[in-house]
XYZ file of C-alpha atoms in Angstrom:
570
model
C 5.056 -0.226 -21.059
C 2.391 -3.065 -20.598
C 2.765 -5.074 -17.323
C 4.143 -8.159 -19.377
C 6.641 -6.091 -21.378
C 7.862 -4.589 -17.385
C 7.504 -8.296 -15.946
C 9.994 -9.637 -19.091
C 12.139 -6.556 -18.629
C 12.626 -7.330 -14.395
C 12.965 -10.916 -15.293
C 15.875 -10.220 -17.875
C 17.671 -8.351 -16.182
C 17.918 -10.803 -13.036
C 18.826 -13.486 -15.445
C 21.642 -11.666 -17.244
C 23.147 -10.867 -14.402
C 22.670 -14.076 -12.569
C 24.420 -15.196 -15.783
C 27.072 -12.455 -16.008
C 27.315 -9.608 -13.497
C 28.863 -6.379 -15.020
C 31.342 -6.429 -12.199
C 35.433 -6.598 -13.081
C 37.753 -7.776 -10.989
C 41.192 -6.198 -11.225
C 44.749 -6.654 -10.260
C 46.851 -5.162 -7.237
C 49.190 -2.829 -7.387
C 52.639 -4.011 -6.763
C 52.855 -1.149 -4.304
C 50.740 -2.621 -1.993
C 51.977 -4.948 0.946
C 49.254 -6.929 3.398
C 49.487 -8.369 6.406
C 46.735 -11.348 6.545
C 45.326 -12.478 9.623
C 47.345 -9.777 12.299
C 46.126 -10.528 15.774
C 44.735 -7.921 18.062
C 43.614 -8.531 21.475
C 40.692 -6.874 22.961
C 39.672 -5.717 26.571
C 38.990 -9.299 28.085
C 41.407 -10.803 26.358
C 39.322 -12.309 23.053
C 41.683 -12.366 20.214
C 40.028 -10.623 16.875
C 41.917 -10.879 13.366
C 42.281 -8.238 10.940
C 44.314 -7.728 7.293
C 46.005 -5.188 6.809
C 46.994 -3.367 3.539
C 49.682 -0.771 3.506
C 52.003 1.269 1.211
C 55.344 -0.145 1.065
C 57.959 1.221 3.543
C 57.640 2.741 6.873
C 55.604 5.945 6.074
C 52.968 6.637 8.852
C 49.505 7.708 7.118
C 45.930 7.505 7.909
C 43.881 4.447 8.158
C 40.562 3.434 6.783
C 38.951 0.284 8.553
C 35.934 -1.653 8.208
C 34.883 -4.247 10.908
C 31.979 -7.000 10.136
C 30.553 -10.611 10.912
C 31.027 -11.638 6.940
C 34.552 -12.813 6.711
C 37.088 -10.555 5.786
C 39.029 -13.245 3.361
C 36.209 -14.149 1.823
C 37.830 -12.019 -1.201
C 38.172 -13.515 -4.928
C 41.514 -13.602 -4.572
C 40.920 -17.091 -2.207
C 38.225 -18.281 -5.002
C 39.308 -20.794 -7.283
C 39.022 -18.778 -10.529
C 40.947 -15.559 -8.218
C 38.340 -13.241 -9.431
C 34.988 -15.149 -7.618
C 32.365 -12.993 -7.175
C 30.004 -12.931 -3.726
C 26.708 -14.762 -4.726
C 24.855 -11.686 -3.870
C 25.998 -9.771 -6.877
C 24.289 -12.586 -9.179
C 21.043 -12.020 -7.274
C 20.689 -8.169 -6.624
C 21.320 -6.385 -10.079
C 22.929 -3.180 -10.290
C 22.309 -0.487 -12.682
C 25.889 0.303 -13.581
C 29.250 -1.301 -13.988
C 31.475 -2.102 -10.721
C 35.062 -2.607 -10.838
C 37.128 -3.656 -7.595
C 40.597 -5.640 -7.099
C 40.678 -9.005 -5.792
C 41.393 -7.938 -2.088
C 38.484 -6.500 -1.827
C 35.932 -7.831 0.469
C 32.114 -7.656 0.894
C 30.806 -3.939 0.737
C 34.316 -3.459 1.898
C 36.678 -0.435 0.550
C 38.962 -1.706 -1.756
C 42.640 -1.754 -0.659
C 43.668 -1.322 -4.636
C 41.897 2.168 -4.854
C 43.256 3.525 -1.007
C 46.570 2.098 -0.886
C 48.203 4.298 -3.558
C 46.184 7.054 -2.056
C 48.384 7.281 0.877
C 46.390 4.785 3.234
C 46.581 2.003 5.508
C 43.055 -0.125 4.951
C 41.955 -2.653 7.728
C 39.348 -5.202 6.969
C 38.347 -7.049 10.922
C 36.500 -9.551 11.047
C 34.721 -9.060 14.575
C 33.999 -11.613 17.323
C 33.165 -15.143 16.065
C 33.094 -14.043 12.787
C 35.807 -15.325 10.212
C 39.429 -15.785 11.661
C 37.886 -14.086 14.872
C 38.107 -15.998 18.170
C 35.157 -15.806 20.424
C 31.264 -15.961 20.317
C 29.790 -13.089 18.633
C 26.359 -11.199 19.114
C 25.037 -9.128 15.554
C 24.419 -5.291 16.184
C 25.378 -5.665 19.919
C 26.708 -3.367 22.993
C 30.186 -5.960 23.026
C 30.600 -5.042 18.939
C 30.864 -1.659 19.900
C 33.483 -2.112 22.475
C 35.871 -4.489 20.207
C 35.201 -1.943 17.186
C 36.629 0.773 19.972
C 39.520 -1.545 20.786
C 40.321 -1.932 17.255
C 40.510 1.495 16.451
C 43.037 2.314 19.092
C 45.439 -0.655 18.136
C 45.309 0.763 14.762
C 45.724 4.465 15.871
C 48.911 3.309 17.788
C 50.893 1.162 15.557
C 53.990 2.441 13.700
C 52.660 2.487 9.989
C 49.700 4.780 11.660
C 49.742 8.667 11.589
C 47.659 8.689 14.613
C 44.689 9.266 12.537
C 41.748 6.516 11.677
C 38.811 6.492 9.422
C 35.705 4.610 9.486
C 34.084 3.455 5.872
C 31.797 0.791 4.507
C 28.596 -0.346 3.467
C 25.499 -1.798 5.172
C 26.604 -3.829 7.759
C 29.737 -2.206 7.421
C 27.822 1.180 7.959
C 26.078 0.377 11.016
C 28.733 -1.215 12.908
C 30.709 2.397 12.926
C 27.852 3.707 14.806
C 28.060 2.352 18.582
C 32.163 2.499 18.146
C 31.593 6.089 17.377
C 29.313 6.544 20.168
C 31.933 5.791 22.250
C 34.520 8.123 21.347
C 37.548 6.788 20.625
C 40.368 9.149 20.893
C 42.491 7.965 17.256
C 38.694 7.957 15.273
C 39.006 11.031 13.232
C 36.018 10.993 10.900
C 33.411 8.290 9.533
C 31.709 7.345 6.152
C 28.526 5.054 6.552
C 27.036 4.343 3.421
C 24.018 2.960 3.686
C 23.065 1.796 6.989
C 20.105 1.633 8.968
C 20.366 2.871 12.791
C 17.327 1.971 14.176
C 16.728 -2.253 14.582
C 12.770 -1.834 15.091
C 11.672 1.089 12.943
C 13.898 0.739 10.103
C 14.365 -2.860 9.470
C 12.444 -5.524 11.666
C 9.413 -3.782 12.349
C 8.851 -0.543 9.767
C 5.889 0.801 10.921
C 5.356 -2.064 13.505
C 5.156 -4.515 10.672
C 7.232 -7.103 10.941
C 9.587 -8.083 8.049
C 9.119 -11.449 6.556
C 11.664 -11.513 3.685
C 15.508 -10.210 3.693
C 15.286 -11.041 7.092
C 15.152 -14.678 7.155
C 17.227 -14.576 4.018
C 20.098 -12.810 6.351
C 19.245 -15.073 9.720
C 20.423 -18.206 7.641
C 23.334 -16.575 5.874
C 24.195 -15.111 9.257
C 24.237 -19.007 10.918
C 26.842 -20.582 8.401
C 28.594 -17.507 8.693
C 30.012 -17.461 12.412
C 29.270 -18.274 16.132
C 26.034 -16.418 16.379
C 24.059 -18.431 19.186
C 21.365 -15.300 19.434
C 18.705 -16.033 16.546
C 18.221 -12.153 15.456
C 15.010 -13.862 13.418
C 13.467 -15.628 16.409
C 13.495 -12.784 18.623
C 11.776 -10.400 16.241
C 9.440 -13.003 15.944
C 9.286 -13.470 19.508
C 8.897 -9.655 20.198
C 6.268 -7.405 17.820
C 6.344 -4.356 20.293
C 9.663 -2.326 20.748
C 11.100 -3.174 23.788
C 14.638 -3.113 26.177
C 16.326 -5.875 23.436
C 15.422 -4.114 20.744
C 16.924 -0.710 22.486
C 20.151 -2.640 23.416
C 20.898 -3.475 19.745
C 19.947 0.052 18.841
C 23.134 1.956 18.881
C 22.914 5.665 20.607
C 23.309 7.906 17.389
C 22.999 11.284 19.250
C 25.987 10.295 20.745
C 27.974 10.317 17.765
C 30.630 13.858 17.444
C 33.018 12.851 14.955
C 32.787 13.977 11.513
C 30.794 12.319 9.301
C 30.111 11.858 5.470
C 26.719 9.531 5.270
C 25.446 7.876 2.047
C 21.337 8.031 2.583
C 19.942 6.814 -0.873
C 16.451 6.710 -2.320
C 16.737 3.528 -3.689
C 17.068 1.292 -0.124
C 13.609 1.862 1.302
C 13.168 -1.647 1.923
C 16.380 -1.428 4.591
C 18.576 1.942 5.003
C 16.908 4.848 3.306
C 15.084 5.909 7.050
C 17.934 5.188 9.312
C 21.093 7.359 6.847
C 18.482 10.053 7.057
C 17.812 9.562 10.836
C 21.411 9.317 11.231
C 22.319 13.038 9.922
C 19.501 14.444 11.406
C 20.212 12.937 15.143
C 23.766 12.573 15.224
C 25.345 15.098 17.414
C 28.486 15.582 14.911
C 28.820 19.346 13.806
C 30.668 18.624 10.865
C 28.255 15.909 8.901
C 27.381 15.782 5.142
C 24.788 13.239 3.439
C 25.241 12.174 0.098
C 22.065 11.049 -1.692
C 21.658 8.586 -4.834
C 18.874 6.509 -6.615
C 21.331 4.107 -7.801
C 22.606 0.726 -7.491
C 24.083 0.424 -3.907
C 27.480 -1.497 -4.774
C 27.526 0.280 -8.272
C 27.263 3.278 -6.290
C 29.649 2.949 -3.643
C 32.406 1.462 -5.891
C 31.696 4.332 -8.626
C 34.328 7.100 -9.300
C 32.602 9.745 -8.428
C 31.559 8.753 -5.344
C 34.923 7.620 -4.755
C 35.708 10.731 -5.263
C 33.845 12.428 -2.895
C 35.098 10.242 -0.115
C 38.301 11.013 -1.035
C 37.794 14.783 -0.504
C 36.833 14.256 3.042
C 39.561 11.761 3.948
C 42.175 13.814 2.764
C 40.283 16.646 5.180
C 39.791 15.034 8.282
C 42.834 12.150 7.946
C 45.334 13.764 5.999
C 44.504 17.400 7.157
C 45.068 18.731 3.731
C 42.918 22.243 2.823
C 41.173 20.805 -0.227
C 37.732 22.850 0.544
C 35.974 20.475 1.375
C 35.231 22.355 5.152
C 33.129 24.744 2.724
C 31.129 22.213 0.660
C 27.280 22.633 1.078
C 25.781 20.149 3.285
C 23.244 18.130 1.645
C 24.264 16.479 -1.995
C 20.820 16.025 -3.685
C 20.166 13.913 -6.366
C 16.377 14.354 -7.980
C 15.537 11.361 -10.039
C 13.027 11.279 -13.052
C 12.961 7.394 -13.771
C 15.504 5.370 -13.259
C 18.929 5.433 -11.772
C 20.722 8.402 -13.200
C 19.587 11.377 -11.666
C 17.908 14.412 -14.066
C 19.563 17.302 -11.213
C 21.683 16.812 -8.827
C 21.584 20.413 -6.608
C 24.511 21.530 -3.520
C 22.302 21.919 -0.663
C 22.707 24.085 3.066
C 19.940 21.229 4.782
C 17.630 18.531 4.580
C 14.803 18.837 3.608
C 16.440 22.273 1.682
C 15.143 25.248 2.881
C 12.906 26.194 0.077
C 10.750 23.264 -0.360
C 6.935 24.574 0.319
C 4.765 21.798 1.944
C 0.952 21.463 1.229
C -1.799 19.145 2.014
C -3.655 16.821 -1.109
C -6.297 15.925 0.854
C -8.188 12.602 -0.288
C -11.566 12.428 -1.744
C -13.707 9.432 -2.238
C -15.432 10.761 -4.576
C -13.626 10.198 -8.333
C -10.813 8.265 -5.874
C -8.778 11.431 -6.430
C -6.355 14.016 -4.055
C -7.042 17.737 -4.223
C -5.471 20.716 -2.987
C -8.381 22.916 -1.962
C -9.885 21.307 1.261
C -13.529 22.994 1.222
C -14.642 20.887 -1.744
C -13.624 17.665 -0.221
C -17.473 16.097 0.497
C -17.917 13.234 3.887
C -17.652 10.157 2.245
C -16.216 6.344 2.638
C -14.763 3.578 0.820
C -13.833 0.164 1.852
C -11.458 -2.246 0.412
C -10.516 -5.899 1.268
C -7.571 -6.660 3.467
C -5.802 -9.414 1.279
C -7.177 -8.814 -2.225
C -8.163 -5.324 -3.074
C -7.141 -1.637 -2.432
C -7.507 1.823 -2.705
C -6.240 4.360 -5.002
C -6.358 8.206 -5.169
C -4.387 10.117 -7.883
C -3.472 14.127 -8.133
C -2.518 15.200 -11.735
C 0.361 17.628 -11.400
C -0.422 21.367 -12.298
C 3.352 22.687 -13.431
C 6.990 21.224 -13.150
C 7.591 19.948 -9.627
C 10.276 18.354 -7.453
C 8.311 16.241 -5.107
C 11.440 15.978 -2.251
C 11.273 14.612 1.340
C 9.307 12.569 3.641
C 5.361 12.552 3.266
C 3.265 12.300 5.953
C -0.092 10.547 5.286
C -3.025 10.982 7.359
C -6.249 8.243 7.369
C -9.406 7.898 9.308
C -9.547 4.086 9.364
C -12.556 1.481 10.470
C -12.324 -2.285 10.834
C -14.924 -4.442 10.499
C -14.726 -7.880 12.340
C -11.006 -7.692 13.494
C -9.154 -5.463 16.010
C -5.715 -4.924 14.422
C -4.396 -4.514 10.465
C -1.922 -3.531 8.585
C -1.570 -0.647 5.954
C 0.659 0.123 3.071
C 0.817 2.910 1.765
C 2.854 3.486 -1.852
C 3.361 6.323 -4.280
C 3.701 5.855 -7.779
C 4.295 8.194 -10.663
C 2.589 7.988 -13.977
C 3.113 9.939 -17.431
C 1.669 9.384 -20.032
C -0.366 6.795 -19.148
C 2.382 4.460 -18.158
C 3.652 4.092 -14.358
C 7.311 5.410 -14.476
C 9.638 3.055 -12.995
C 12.481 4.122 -10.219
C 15.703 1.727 -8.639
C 15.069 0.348 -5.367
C 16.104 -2.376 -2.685
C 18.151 -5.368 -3.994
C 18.512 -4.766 -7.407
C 14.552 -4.476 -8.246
C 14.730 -2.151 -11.434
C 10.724 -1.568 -11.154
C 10.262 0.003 -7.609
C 7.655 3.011 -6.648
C 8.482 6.618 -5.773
C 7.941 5.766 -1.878
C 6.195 3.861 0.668
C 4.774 3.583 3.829
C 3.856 0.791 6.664
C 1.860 1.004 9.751
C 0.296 -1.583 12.270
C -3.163 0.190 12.975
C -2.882 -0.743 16.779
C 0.929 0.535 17.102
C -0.659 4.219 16.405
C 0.658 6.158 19.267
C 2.840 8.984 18.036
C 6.281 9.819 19.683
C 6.208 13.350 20.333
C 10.262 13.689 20.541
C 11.256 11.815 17.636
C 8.477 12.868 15.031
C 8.880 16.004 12.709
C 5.752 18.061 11.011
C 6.134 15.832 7.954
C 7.496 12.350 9.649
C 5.441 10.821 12.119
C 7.171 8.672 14.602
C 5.697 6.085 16.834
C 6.336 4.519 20.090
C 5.764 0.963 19.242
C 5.841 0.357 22.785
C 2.039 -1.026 23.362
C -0.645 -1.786 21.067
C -4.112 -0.346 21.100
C -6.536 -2.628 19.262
C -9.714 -1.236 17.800
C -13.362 -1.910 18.661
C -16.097 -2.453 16.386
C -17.318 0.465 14.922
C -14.518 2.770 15.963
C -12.937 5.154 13.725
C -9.869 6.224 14.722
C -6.764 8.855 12.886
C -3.476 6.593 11.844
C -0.704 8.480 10.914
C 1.872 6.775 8.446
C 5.463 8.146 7.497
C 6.489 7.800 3.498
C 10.034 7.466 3.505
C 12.348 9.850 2.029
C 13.061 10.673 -1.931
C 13.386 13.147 -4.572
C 11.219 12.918 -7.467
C 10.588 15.222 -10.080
C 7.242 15.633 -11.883
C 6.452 17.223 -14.870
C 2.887 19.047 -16.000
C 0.425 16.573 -16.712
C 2.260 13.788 -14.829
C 0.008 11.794 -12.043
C 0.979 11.308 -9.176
C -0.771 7.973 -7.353
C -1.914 7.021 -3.461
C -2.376 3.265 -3.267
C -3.256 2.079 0.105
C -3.750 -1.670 0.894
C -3.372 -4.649 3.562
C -0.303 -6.239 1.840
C 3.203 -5.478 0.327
C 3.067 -3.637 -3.194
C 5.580 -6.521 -4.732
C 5.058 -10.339 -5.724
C 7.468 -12.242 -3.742
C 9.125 -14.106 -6.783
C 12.711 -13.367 -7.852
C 12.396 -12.856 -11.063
C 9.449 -10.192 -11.224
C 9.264 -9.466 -7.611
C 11.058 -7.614 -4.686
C 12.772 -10.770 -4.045
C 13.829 -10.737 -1.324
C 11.617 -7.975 0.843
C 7.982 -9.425 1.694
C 6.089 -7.868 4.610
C 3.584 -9.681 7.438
C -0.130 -9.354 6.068
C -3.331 -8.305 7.235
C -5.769 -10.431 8.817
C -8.620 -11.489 5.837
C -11.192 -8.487 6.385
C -12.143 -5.363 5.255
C -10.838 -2.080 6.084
C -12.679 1.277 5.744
C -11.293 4.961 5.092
C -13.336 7.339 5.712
C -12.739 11.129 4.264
C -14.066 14.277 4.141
C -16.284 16.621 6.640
C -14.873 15.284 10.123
C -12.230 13.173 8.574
C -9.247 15.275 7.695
C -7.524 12.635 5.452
C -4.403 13.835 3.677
C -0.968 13.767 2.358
C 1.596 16.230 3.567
C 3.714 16.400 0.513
C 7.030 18.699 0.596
C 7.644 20.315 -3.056
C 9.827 23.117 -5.032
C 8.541 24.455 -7.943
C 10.996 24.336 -11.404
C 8.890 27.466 -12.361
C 10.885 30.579 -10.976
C 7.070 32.581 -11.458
C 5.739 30.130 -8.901
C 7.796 29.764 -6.047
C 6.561 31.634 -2.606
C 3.927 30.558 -0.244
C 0.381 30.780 -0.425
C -3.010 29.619 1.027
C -2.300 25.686 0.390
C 1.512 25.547 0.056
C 4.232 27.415 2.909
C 7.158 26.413 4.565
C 7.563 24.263 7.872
């Protein structure tokens, strides 16, 4: 595929479904009775409003509730048409077909699939939001406490068993984090899909860079949406190092016991992929599962099968009914070729799973290539311009490979003329010649296999937080360079699951920018990063300069797996 032919191809398919999304919106059952715009009153005495779709009758079951700032009756039932769609869905393509019912709302569950299931469904909107009284504050402590408060009116009405579920996408997903935290006595289990859980790292600041693109794009949205006098955009403008704000909208994950089903996909690396994995990994829960995808997020969530799956644990943790699911394996894997669809999708005891060998490509200047054996690597050094150019290093894969989990990426870096950059760092997969395209954030169809940010001064590592193959850093100070220093910078590829095949190549590219033109028609519209200073950067390799990649993989050839010199476990 030329780079036309793959510009036409992005272009299309953000026009088509600008034109036409592939999303159908169905009918209600007549089973199904809702209560719009029930009043609940919170701990100091703020009134929030919730609907509230139930099974006919008196039966007490289970409820699943999602609580956000987006509206909750902003539904295509209350467009003109009565099957309106949310503008988003004409921006962000999705890979596959979605079909919901008219009461459904933004990344919401949808009352028409639960209902007949033998649920209650609550869609809140929270403080200041929608039908909400009050004066809200995004991702705060006070959300938390009102999320509680909701969850124990539910759990004590008469249509409730006693039993209440947590589900949703997104925002939808991260709001069920500091409720959890708190441990309310009627929350039973919880199903984030998609949602980061760290404000700095994950979203404002990846790396210490700052975000220049969704997050303006949300700011605005979030200003006609409600009463939202804090500016989330003007104070991570206002703040580049992580500091106590930041840490008060960061909810406490290791808190979190209840049960919990998380949705960490590959394709979100521009917003959730780090904080679902950082989620099951911290969270204190004994009982958690991760389901991961490459695939459309909404197409995703709103897809059978993984409707499925959520159903499974419901029914276990709400319902109480023995349907196995205590006994499924941990860790649902999906290992993507190109594309959406996964080629294998494996039942797993862990992430990363156990067997995955990790090894070190370490980067030589010479030929611009990575290599496994370390004693041939010769001293050497190659610059590249800040703004315009880069650097590239590519490893041609010896046999059939799964290349699964975070990387860890290790440069010697000089500047010349400036004390601080920024470096991205992207992997890309080529066969044949041609780079093999992957799903990623907001509906871009041409994405890489991962990527990497780091602000050269934010370098210092956080012992507590980082893992063998994920560095993590403090953020908390910054330590500009001087002229002529060289100094290690450690940078954290996020997570994925890509399989190789003999002969593929698999490609480094490290520059001062974001890998994506900003348009939205060819681009990553809308995730753009801060750039580098105009400048050139130096990495130097080699002798002294142990630059590498710390790459986790599992061999598809059964005569090949086990450890040896270059490749063991963690």
């Amino acid at each position: 595929m030329t780079s036309i032919t793959r510009r036409l191809k992005l272009a299309y398919r953000r026009l088509r479904t600008a034109v036409r999304p592939d999303i159908h919106v169905s009918e209600v059952p007549s089973t199904v009775h809702v209560d719009w715009n029930v009043p609940v009153t919170v701990r100091d005495g703020t009134v929030l409003r919730v609907n509230v779709f139930r099974p006919m009758g008196q039966t007490k079951v289970p409820v699943i509730m999602s609580a956000h700032p987006y509206h909750k009756d902003l539904i295509p039932a209350n467009t003109r048409s009565g099957r309106g769609l949310s503008p988003q869905y004409r921006l962000f393509p999705q890979p596959d077909p979605i079909t919901f019912s008219k009461w459904t709302g933004w990344e919401a569950p949808d009352p028409a699939v639960w209902v007949p299931k033998g649920y209650v469904v609550i869609n809140a909107d929270l403080r200041g939001a929608g039908k909400s009284d009050g004066v809200g504050e995004l991702l705060s402590e006070q959300e938390s406490r009102d999320y509680y408060d909701l969850i124990e009116w539910a759990g004590t009405q008469p249509w409730c068993s006693g039993r209440v579920g947590l589900d949703g996408v997104s925002y939808l997903a991260i709001s069920q984090y500091g409720a959890a935290a708190l441990h309310p006595p009627h929350l039973a289990a919880i199903c984030p899909w998609e949602g980061f859980s760290d404000l700095y790292r994950d979203f404002t600041h990846p790396g210490g860079v700052r975000e220049d693109g969704f997050s303006i794009v949300w700011n605005r949205g979030m200003k006609r949406a409600g009463r939202f006098p804090v500016s989330i955009r003007d104070e991570i403008v206002a703040r580049p190092d992580l500091d106590t704000w930041y840490e008060a909208h960061t909810p406490q994950i290791e808190k979190i016991e209840v049960p919990m089903l998380v949705c960490a996909s590959f394709s979100d690396q521009s917003l959730h992929t780090r904080g679902s994995f950082e989620l099951f990994r911290r969270a204190a829960s004994k009982q958690k599962w991760v389901y991961t995808h490459r695939g459309g997020k909404w197409s995703t969530y709103y897809s059978p099968a993984a409707t499925e799956v959520r159903s499974r644990f419901f029914e276990y943790f709400l319902k109480g009914i023995d349907n196995g699911w205590a006994d499924e394996p941990r860790v649902r894997l999906a290992v993507h070729d190109a594309g959406p669809s996964p080629v294998s999708v494996f039942a797993e005891d862990q992430w990363p799973p156990h067997d995955v060998l990790w090894g070190k490509l370490w980067l030589n200047i010479d030929g611009r290539r990575m290599q496994i054996d370390k004693l041939t690597t010769p001293p050497g050094a190659a610059s590249f311009h800040l703004r315009r150019g880069k650097l590239s290093f590519c490893w041609t894969v010896p046999d059939d490979l799964d290349l699964i989990g975070t990387l860890r990426l290790r440069l010697h870096v000089e500047l010349q003329g400036m004390e601080d950059a920024f470096l991205f760092a992207g992997l890309r997969k080529f066969r044949d010649g041609r780079e093999v395209m992957l799903e990623g954030s907001f509906g871009f169809a041409g994405d890489m296999v991962t990527k990497g940010w780091q602000r050269i001064a934010h370098r210092e590592i956080d012992s507590k937080l980082s893992l063998p193959e994920m560095p993590v850093h403090t953020h908390a100070a910054t330590e500009p360079l001087h002229s002529g220093e060289i100094v290690p910078v450690e940078i954290a590829l996020l997570p994925q699951a890509t399989r190789f095949l003999k002969g593929d190549v698999l490609q480094l590219d490290i520059s001062g920018k974001w890998h994506y033109a900003r348009n939205p028609l060819t681009g990553q519209f809308p995730t753009w990063y801060e750039r580098s200073p105009k400048g050139l950067c130096t990495l130097h390799t080699g002798g002294p300069h142990d630059a590498h990649l710390l790459a986790g993989m599992r061999s598809l050839l059964k005569d090949n797996i086990g450890e040896t010199d270059n490749f063991r476990s963690l």
